[in-house]
PDB file of C-alpha atoms in Angstrom:
ATOM      1  CA  UNK D  80      83.564 128.590 127.370  1.00 50.00           C
ATOM      2  CA  UNK D  81      84.398 125.083 128.611  1.00 53.00           C
ATOM      3  CA  UNK D  82      82.620 122.587 126.338  1.00 49.00           C
ATOM      4  CA  UNK D  83      83.248 119.716 128.685  1.00 53.00           C
ATOM      5  CA  UNK D  84      81.400 121.290 131.631  1.00 52.00           C
ATOM      6  CA  UNK D  85      78.529 122.411 129.280  1.00 50.00           C
ATOM      7  CA  UNK D  86      78.155 118.852 128.003  1.00 52.00           C
ATOM      8  CA  UNK D  87      78.160 117.439 131.524  1.00 52.00           C
ATOM      9  CA  UNK D  88      75.576 119.998 132.676  1.00 50.00           C
ATOM     10  CA  UNK D  89      73.396 119.241 129.627  1.00 49.00           C
ATOM     11  CA  UNK D  90      73.558 115.489 130.419  1.00 54.00           C
ATOM     12  CA  UNK D  91      72.595 116.102 134.048  1.00 50.00           C
ATOM     13  CA  UNK D  92      69.714 118.333 133.076  1.00 45.00           C
ATOM     14  CA  UNK D  93      68.547 115.745 130.565  1.00 49.00           C
ATOM     15  CA  UNK D  94      68.680 112.957 133.130  1.00 48.00           C
ATOM     16  CA  UNK D  95      66.613 115.066 135.614  1.00 44.00           C
ATOM     17  CA  UNK D  96      63.968 115.839 132.912  1.00 41.00           C
ATOM     18  CA  UNK D  97      63.684 112.204 131.870  1.00 45.00           C
ATOM     19  CA  UNK D  98      63.376 111.105 135.507  1.00 45.00           C
ATOM     20  CA  UNK D  99      60.612 113.596 136.154  1.00 42.00           C
ATOM     21  CA  UNK D 100      58.770 112.518 133.032  1.00 41.00           C
ATOM     22  CA  UNK D 101      58.929 108.869 133.987  1.00 42.00           C
ATOM     23  CA  UNK D 102      57.715 109.586 137.520  1.00 47.00           C
ATOM     24  CA  UNK D 103      54.742 111.623 136.303  1.00 47.00           C
ATOM     25  CA  UNK D 104      53.528 108.951 133.823  1.00 48.00           C
ATOM     26  CA  UNK D 105      50.927 106.613 135.345  1.00 50.00           C
ATOM     27  CA  UNK D 106      51.682 102.935 135.156  1.00 51.00           C
ATOM     28  CA  UNK D 107      49.507 100.707 133.067  1.00 52.00           C
ATOM     29  CA  UNK D 108      48.739  98.504 136.058  1.00 54.00           C
ATOM     30  CA  UNK D 109      47.128 101.251 138.191  1.00 56.00           C
ATOM     31  CA  UNK D 110      44.708 102.203 135.388  1.00 66.00           C
ATOM     32  CA  UNK D 111      43.388  98.675 135.006  1.00 70.00           C
ATOM     33  CA  UNK D 112      42.829  97.893 138.732  1.00 71.00           C
ATOM     34  CA  UNK D 113      39.464  99.187 140.022  1.00 69.00           C
ATOM     35  CA  UNK D 114      39.270 100.505 143.584  1.00 78.00           C
ATOM     36  CA  UNK D 115      37.887  97.787 145.896  1.00 81.00           C
ATOM     37  CA  UNK D 116      34.505  98.377 147.509  1.00 82.00           C
ATOM     38  CA  UNK D 117      34.665  99.515 151.161  1.00 90.00           C
ATOM     39  CA  UNK D 118      33.670  96.917 153.680  1.00 92.00           C
ATOM     40  CA  UNK D 119      30.173  97.396 155.142  1.00 94.00           C
ATOM     41  CA  UNK D 120      29.926  97.861 158.934  1.00 93.00           C
ATOM     42  CA  UNK D 121      27.100  96.306 160.921  1.00 95.00           C
ATOM     43  CA  UNK D 122      23.668  97.221 159.459  1.00 97.00           C
ATOM     44  CA  UNK D 123      25.113  98.424 156.175  1.00 97.00           C
ATOM     45  CA  UNK D 124      25.473  97.307 152.583  1.00 97.00           C
ATOM     46  CA  UNK D 125      27.810  98.378 149.849  1.00 96.00           C
ATOM     47  CA  UNK D 126      26.738  98.818 146.230  1.00 94.00           C
ATOM     48  CA  UNK D 127      28.965 100.181 143.455  1.00 90.00           C
ATOM     49  CA  UNK D 128      31.398 101.631 145.879  1.00 92.00           C
ATOM     50  CA  UNK D 129      28.785 103.399 147.988  1.00 94.00           C
ATOM     51  CA  UNK D 130      27.789 102.471 151.579  1.00 96.00           C
ATOM     52  CA  UNK D 131      24.153 102.473 152.506  1.00 96.00           C
ATOM     53  CA  UNK D 132      22.775 102.293 156.120  1.00 96.00           C
ATOM     54  CA  UNK D 133      20.048  99.821 156.995  1.00 97.00           C
ATOM     55  CA  UNK D 134      17.821 100.858 159.910  1.00 95.00           C
ATOM     56  CA  UNK D 135      14.718  98.714 159.505  1.00 95.00           C
ATOM     57  CA  UNK D 136      14.074  95.066 158.937  1.00 95.00           C
ATOM     58  CA  UNK D 137      10.625  93.658 158.041  1.00 95.00           C
ATOM     59  CA  UNK D 138      10.054  89.885 158.289  1.00 93.00           C
ATOM     60  CA  UNK D 139       6.824  88.749 156.578  1.00 93.00           C
ATOM     61  CA  UNK D 140       5.977  85.155 157.478  1.00 93.00           C
ATOM     62  CA  UNK D 141       3.853  83.305 154.861  1.00 92.00           C
ATOM     63  CA  UNK D 142       4.233  79.944 156.581  1.00 91.00           C
ATOM     64  CA  UNK D 143       4.248  76.514 155.051  1.00 89.00           C
ATOM     65  CA  UNK D 144       2.946  76.662 151.479  1.00 84.00           C
ATOM     66  CA  UNK D 145       2.966  73.984 148.769  1.00 77.00           C
ATOM     67  CA  UNK D 146       6.402  75.107 147.625  1.00 72.00           C
ATOM     68  CA  UNK D 147       7.863  74.964 151.194  1.00 83.00           C
ATOM     69  CA  UNK D 148       8.153  77.525 153.995  1.00 90.00           C
ATOM     70  CA  UNK D 149       8.054  81.095 152.537  1.00 92.00           C
ATOM     71  CA  UNK D 150       9.387  84.301 154.115  1.00 93.00           C
ATOM     72  CA  UNK D 151       9.940  87.760 152.701  1.00 93.00           C
ATOM     73  CA  UNK D 152      12.549  90.001 154.243  1.00 95.00           C
ATOM     74  CA  UNK D 153      12.918  93.708 153.500  1.00 95.00           C
ATOM     75  CA  UNK D 154      15.910  95.761 154.741  1.00 96.00           C
ATOM     76  CA  UNK D 155      15.668  99.509 154.270  1.00 95.00           C
ATOM     77  CA  UNK D 156      16.621 103.001 155.511  1.00 95.00           C
ATOM     78  CA  UNK D 157      12.959 103.875 155.915  1.00 93.00           C
ATOM     79  CA  UNK D 158      10.790 103.981 158.971  1.00 92.00           C
ATOM     80  CA  UNK D 159       7.797 101.653 158.379  1.00 91.00           C
ATOM     81  CA  UNK D 160       4.257 102.159 159.711  1.00 90.00           C
ATOM     82  CA  UNK D 161       1.644  99.513 160.031  1.00 89.00           C
ATOM     83  CA  UNK D 162      -1.456  99.960 157.832  1.00 88.00           C
ATOM     84  CA  UNK D 163      -4.529  97.719 157.437  1.00 83.00           C
ATOM     85  CA  UNK D 164      -2.977  95.299 154.914  1.00 78.00           C
ATOM     86  CA  UNK D 165       0.689  95.515 155.841  1.00 82.00           C
ATOM     87  CA  UNK D 166       3.293  98.243 156.092  1.00 88.00           C
ATOM     88  CA  UNK D 167       4.316 101.409 154.294  1.00 87.00           C
ATOM     89  CA  UNK D 168       7.068 103.981 154.695  1.00 89.00           C
ATOM     90  CA  UNK D 169       6.380 107.032 156.826  1.00 89.00           C
ATOM     91  CA  UNK D 170       6.255 110.582 155.431  1.00 90.00           C
ATOM     92  CA  UNK D 171      10.005 110.575 154.902  1.00 90.00           C
ATOM     93  CA  UNK D 172       9.776 107.927 152.186  1.00 90.00           C
ATOM     94  CA  UNK D 173      12.351 105.387 151.130  1.00 91.00           C
ATOM     95  CA  UNK D 174      15.871 106.002 149.920  1.00 92.00           C
ATOM     96  CA  UNK D 175      16.840 102.351 149.300  1.00 93.00           C
ATOM     97  CA  UNK D 176      15.720  98.781 150.059  1.00 93.00           C
ATOM     98  CA  UNK D 177      16.830  95.258 149.507  1.00 95.00           C
ATOM     99  CA  UNK D 178      14.098  92.632 149.378  1.00 94.00           C
ATOM    100  CA  UNK D 179      14.531  88.881 149.767  1.00 95.00           C
ATOM    101  CA  UNK D 180      11.960  86.254 148.946  1.00 93.00           C
ATOM    102  CA  UNK D 181      13.062  83.015 150.765  1.00 92.00           C
ATOM    103  CA  UNK D 182      11.778  79.502 150.266  1.00 90.00           C
ATOM    104  CA  UNK D 183      12.779  76.432 152.331  1.00 88.00           C
ATOM    105  CA  UNK D 184      11.489  73.636 150.220  1.00 84.00           C
ATOM    106  CA  UNK D 185       9.760  70.729 152.004  1.00 80.00           C
ATOM    107  CA  UNK D 186       9.995  72.568 155.383  1.00 83.00           C
ATOM    108  CA  UNK D 187       7.447  73.338 158.048  1.00 85.00           C
ATOM    109  CA  UNK D 188       9.376  76.217 159.542  1.00 86.00           C
ATOM    110  CA  UNK D 189      12.012  78.775 158.634  1.00 87.00           C
ATOM    111  CA  UNK D 190      15.351  77.045 157.998  1.00 89.00           C
ATOM    112  CA  UNK D 191      18.470  78.851 159.283  1.00 93.00           C
ATOM    113  CA  UNK D 192      21.723  78.642 157.372  1.00 94.00           C
ATOM    114  CA  UNK D 193      22.769  79.358 153.813  1.00 94.00           C
ATOM    115  CA  UNK D 194      20.358  80.124 150.921  1.00 94.00           C
ATOM    116  CA  UNK D 195      21.378  80.258 147.247  1.00 93.00           C
ATOM    117  CA  UNK D 196      19.864  82.269 144.454  1.00 92.00           C
ATOM    118  CA  UNK D 197      17.043  80.652 142.386  1.00 87.00           C
ATOM    119  CA  UNK D 198      14.036  82.158 140.703  1.00 74.00           C
ATOM    120  CA  UNK D 199      12.013  79.003 141.507  1.00 74.00           C
ATOM    121  CA  UNK D 200      12.042  76.755 144.628  1.00 73.00           C
ATOM    122  CA  UNK D 201      14.225  73.658 144.313  1.00 76.00           C
ATOM    123  CA  UNK D 202      13.077  70.532 146.170  1.00 77.00           C
ATOM    124  CA  UNK D 203      15.123  69.953 149.349  1.00 77.00           C
ATOM    125  CA  UNK D 204      16.945  73.252 149.183  1.00 85.00           C
ATOM    126  CA  UNK D 205      16.753  76.715 150.709  1.00 89.00           C
ATOM    127  CA  UNK D 206      16.624  79.259 147.844  1.00 90.00           C
ATOM    128  CA  UNK D 207      15.865  82.941 147.476  1.00 91.00           C
ATOM    129  CA  UNK D 208      15.519  85.783 145.005  1.00 91.00           C
ATOM    130  CA  UNK D 209      16.598  89.372 145.687  1.00 93.00           C
ATOM    131  CA  UNK D 210      15.697  92.848 144.367  1.00 93.00           C
ATOM    132  CA  UNK D 211      17.674  96.037 145.024  1.00 92.00           C
ATOM    133  CA  UNK D 212      15.899  99.400 144.756  1.00 90.00           C
ATOM    134  CA  UNK D 213      17.550 102.819 145.000  1.00 89.00           C
ATOM    135  CA  UNK D 214      15.942 106.266 144.835  1.00 87.00           C
ATOM    136  CA  UNK D 215      18.161 108.033 142.237  1.00 80.00           C
ATOM    137  CA  UNK D 216      16.248 111.231 141.749  1.00 79.00           C
ATOM    138  CA  UNK D 217      16.150 112.242 145.379  1.00 80.00           C
ATOM    139  CA  UNK D 218      12.350 112.223 145.988  1.00 83.00           C
ATOM    140  CA  UNK D 219      12.463 109.154 148.265  1.00 84.00           C
ATOM    141  CA  UNK D 220       9.947 107.264 146.130  1.00 78.00           C
ATOM    142  CA  UNK D 221      11.446 104.045 144.848  1.00 70.00           C
ATOM    143  CA  UNK D 222       8.635 103.431 142.310  1.00 68.00           C
ATOM    144  CA  UNK D 223       9.781 106.083 139.855  1.00 64.00           C
ATOM    145  CA  UNK D 224      11.008 104.993 136.427  1.00 65.00           C
ATOM    146  CA  UNK D 225      14.211 106.988 137.016  1.00 71.00           C
ATOM    147  CA  UNK D 226      15.067 104.864 140.036  1.00 76.00           C
ATOM    148  CA  UNK D 227      17.251 101.720 139.976  1.00 84.00           C
ATOM    149  CA  UNK D 228      15.405  98.424 140.360  1.00 88.00           C
ATOM    150  CA  UNK D 229      17.479  95.290 139.668  1.00 91.00           C
ATOM    151  CA  UNK D 230      17.332  91.581 140.528  1.00 92.00           C
ATOM    152  CA  UNK D 231      20.252  89.564 141.714  1.00 94.00           C
ATOM    153  CA  UNK D 232      21.634  86.987 139.242  1.00 93.00           C
ATOM    154  CA  UNK D 233      23.674  84.918 141.773  1.00 94.00           C
ATOM    155  CA  UNK D 234      24.835  84.937 145.300  1.00 95.00           C
ATOM    156  CA  UNK D 235      24.124  83.661 148.832  1.00 96.00           C
ATOM    157  CA  UNK D 236      22.570  84.850 152.046  1.00 96.00           C
ATOM    158  CA  UNK D 237      23.015  83.350 155.497  1.00 96.00           C
ATOM    159  CA  UNK D 238      20.455  83.499 158.322  1.00 95.00           C
ATOM    160  CA  UNK D 239      21.182  82.898 161.947  1.00 95.00           C
ATOM    161  CA  UNK D 240      19.556  83.723 165.281  1.00 93.00           C
ATOM    162  CA  UNK D 241      15.977  82.942 166.268  1.00 88.00           C
ATOM    163  CA  UNK D 242      12.497  84.359 166.041  1.00 82.00           C
ATOM    164  CA  UNK D 243      12.569  88.026 164.918  1.00 84.00           C
ATOM    165  CA  UNK D 244      16.157  88.396 166.236  1.00 90.00           C
ATOM    166  CA  UNK D 245      17.721  87.263 163.007  1.00 92.00           C
ATOM    167  CA  UNK D 246      21.193  88.037 161.717  1.00 95.00           C
ATOM    168  CA  UNK D 247      21.465  88.150 157.924  1.00 96.00           C
ATOM    169  CA  UNK D 248      24.519  88.447 155.811  1.00 97.00           C
ATOM    170  CA  UNK D 249      24.495  88.593 151.996  1.00 97.00           C
ATOM    171  CA  UNK D 250      26.850  88.641 149.051  1.00 96.00           C
ATOM    172  CA  UNK D 251      24.998  89.085 145.728  1.00 96.00           C
ATOM    173  CA  UNK D 252      25.847  89.661 142.115  1.00 95.00           C
ATOM    174  CA  UNK D 253      23.907  91.790 139.751  1.00 93.00           C
ATOM    175  CA  UNK D 254      25.607  91.148 136.460  1.00 90.00           C
ATOM    176  CA  UNK D 255      29.009  92.875 136.726  1.00 90.00           C
ATOM    177  CA  UNK D 256      28.188  94.629 140.046  1.00 92.00           C
ATOM    178  CA  UNK D 257      28.133  93.236 143.605  1.00 94.00           C
ATOM    179  CA  UNK D 258      26.154  94.048 146.661  1.00 95.00           C
ATOM    180  CA  UNK D 259      27.105  92.791 150.024  1.00 96.00           C
ATOM    181  CA  UNK D 260      26.164  93.630 153.589  1.00 97.00           C
ATOM    182  CA  UNK D 261      24.535  92.488 156.793  1.00 97.00           C
ATOM    183  CA  UNK D 262      21.701  93.271 159.187  1.00 97.00           C
ATOM    184  CA  UNK D 263      21.762  92.540 162.922  1.00 96.00           C
ATOM    185  CA  UNK D 264      18.743  94.182 164.549  1.00 93.00           C
ATOM    186  CA  UNK D 265      15.331  93.007 165.725  1.00 92.00           C
ATOM    187  CA  UNK D 266      12.915  92.659 162.822  1.00 94.00           C
ATOM    188  CA  UNK D 267       9.326  93.878 162.665  1.00 92.00           C
ATOM    189  CA  UNK D 268       7.194  90.762 162.370  1.00 91.00           C
ATOM    190  CA  UNK D 269       4.414  90.660 159.805  1.00 91.00           C
ATOM    191  CA  UNK D 270       2.240  87.461 160.127  1.00 90.00           C
ATOM    192  CA  UNK D 271       0.826  86.538 156.652  1.00 90.00           C
ATOM    193  CA  UNK D 272      -0.002  82.959 157.464  1.00 88.00           C
ATOM    194  CA  UNK D 273      -3.566  81.744 156.743  1.00 79.00           C
TER     195      UNK D 273
END
């Protein structure tokens, strides 16, 4: 037996095994970098890595109040039906919705442009609050205690367009999670002015 060739073969085999082990070990950097959220297409939002379609927009106009011009906007996957005192989802229910309560302080009409998060109106500014609701148990009723209902902690929305043909884009933070998206369809108008 030739010891020199056995030693060389052993070294080559060891090198191959070490190389395979190193290639199969995950690097520390890949474990610490979360996957980025997908980018939402038109009439979509993304929450926690999942895309949600938005098919319906409801624009409730409360007009000029003592706090400014107030509007509520609801974006959802549901089909809404008019009832005596407003709107409700049809028999298919609601899978998810994002609701915005907008206030343009000291204004006599809806102000287009950028709004920032605030739980109370700020004089001379356009502010909003936002709530995100998701049916998590699959019954398409977003009032259940098992369903997710959270309020945005920071973020912005931007309104453009005119009348009920508004374009809305939003980028919101809910603690450690983000929600962003857009809506570019005609809104159903709900006149709540006195």
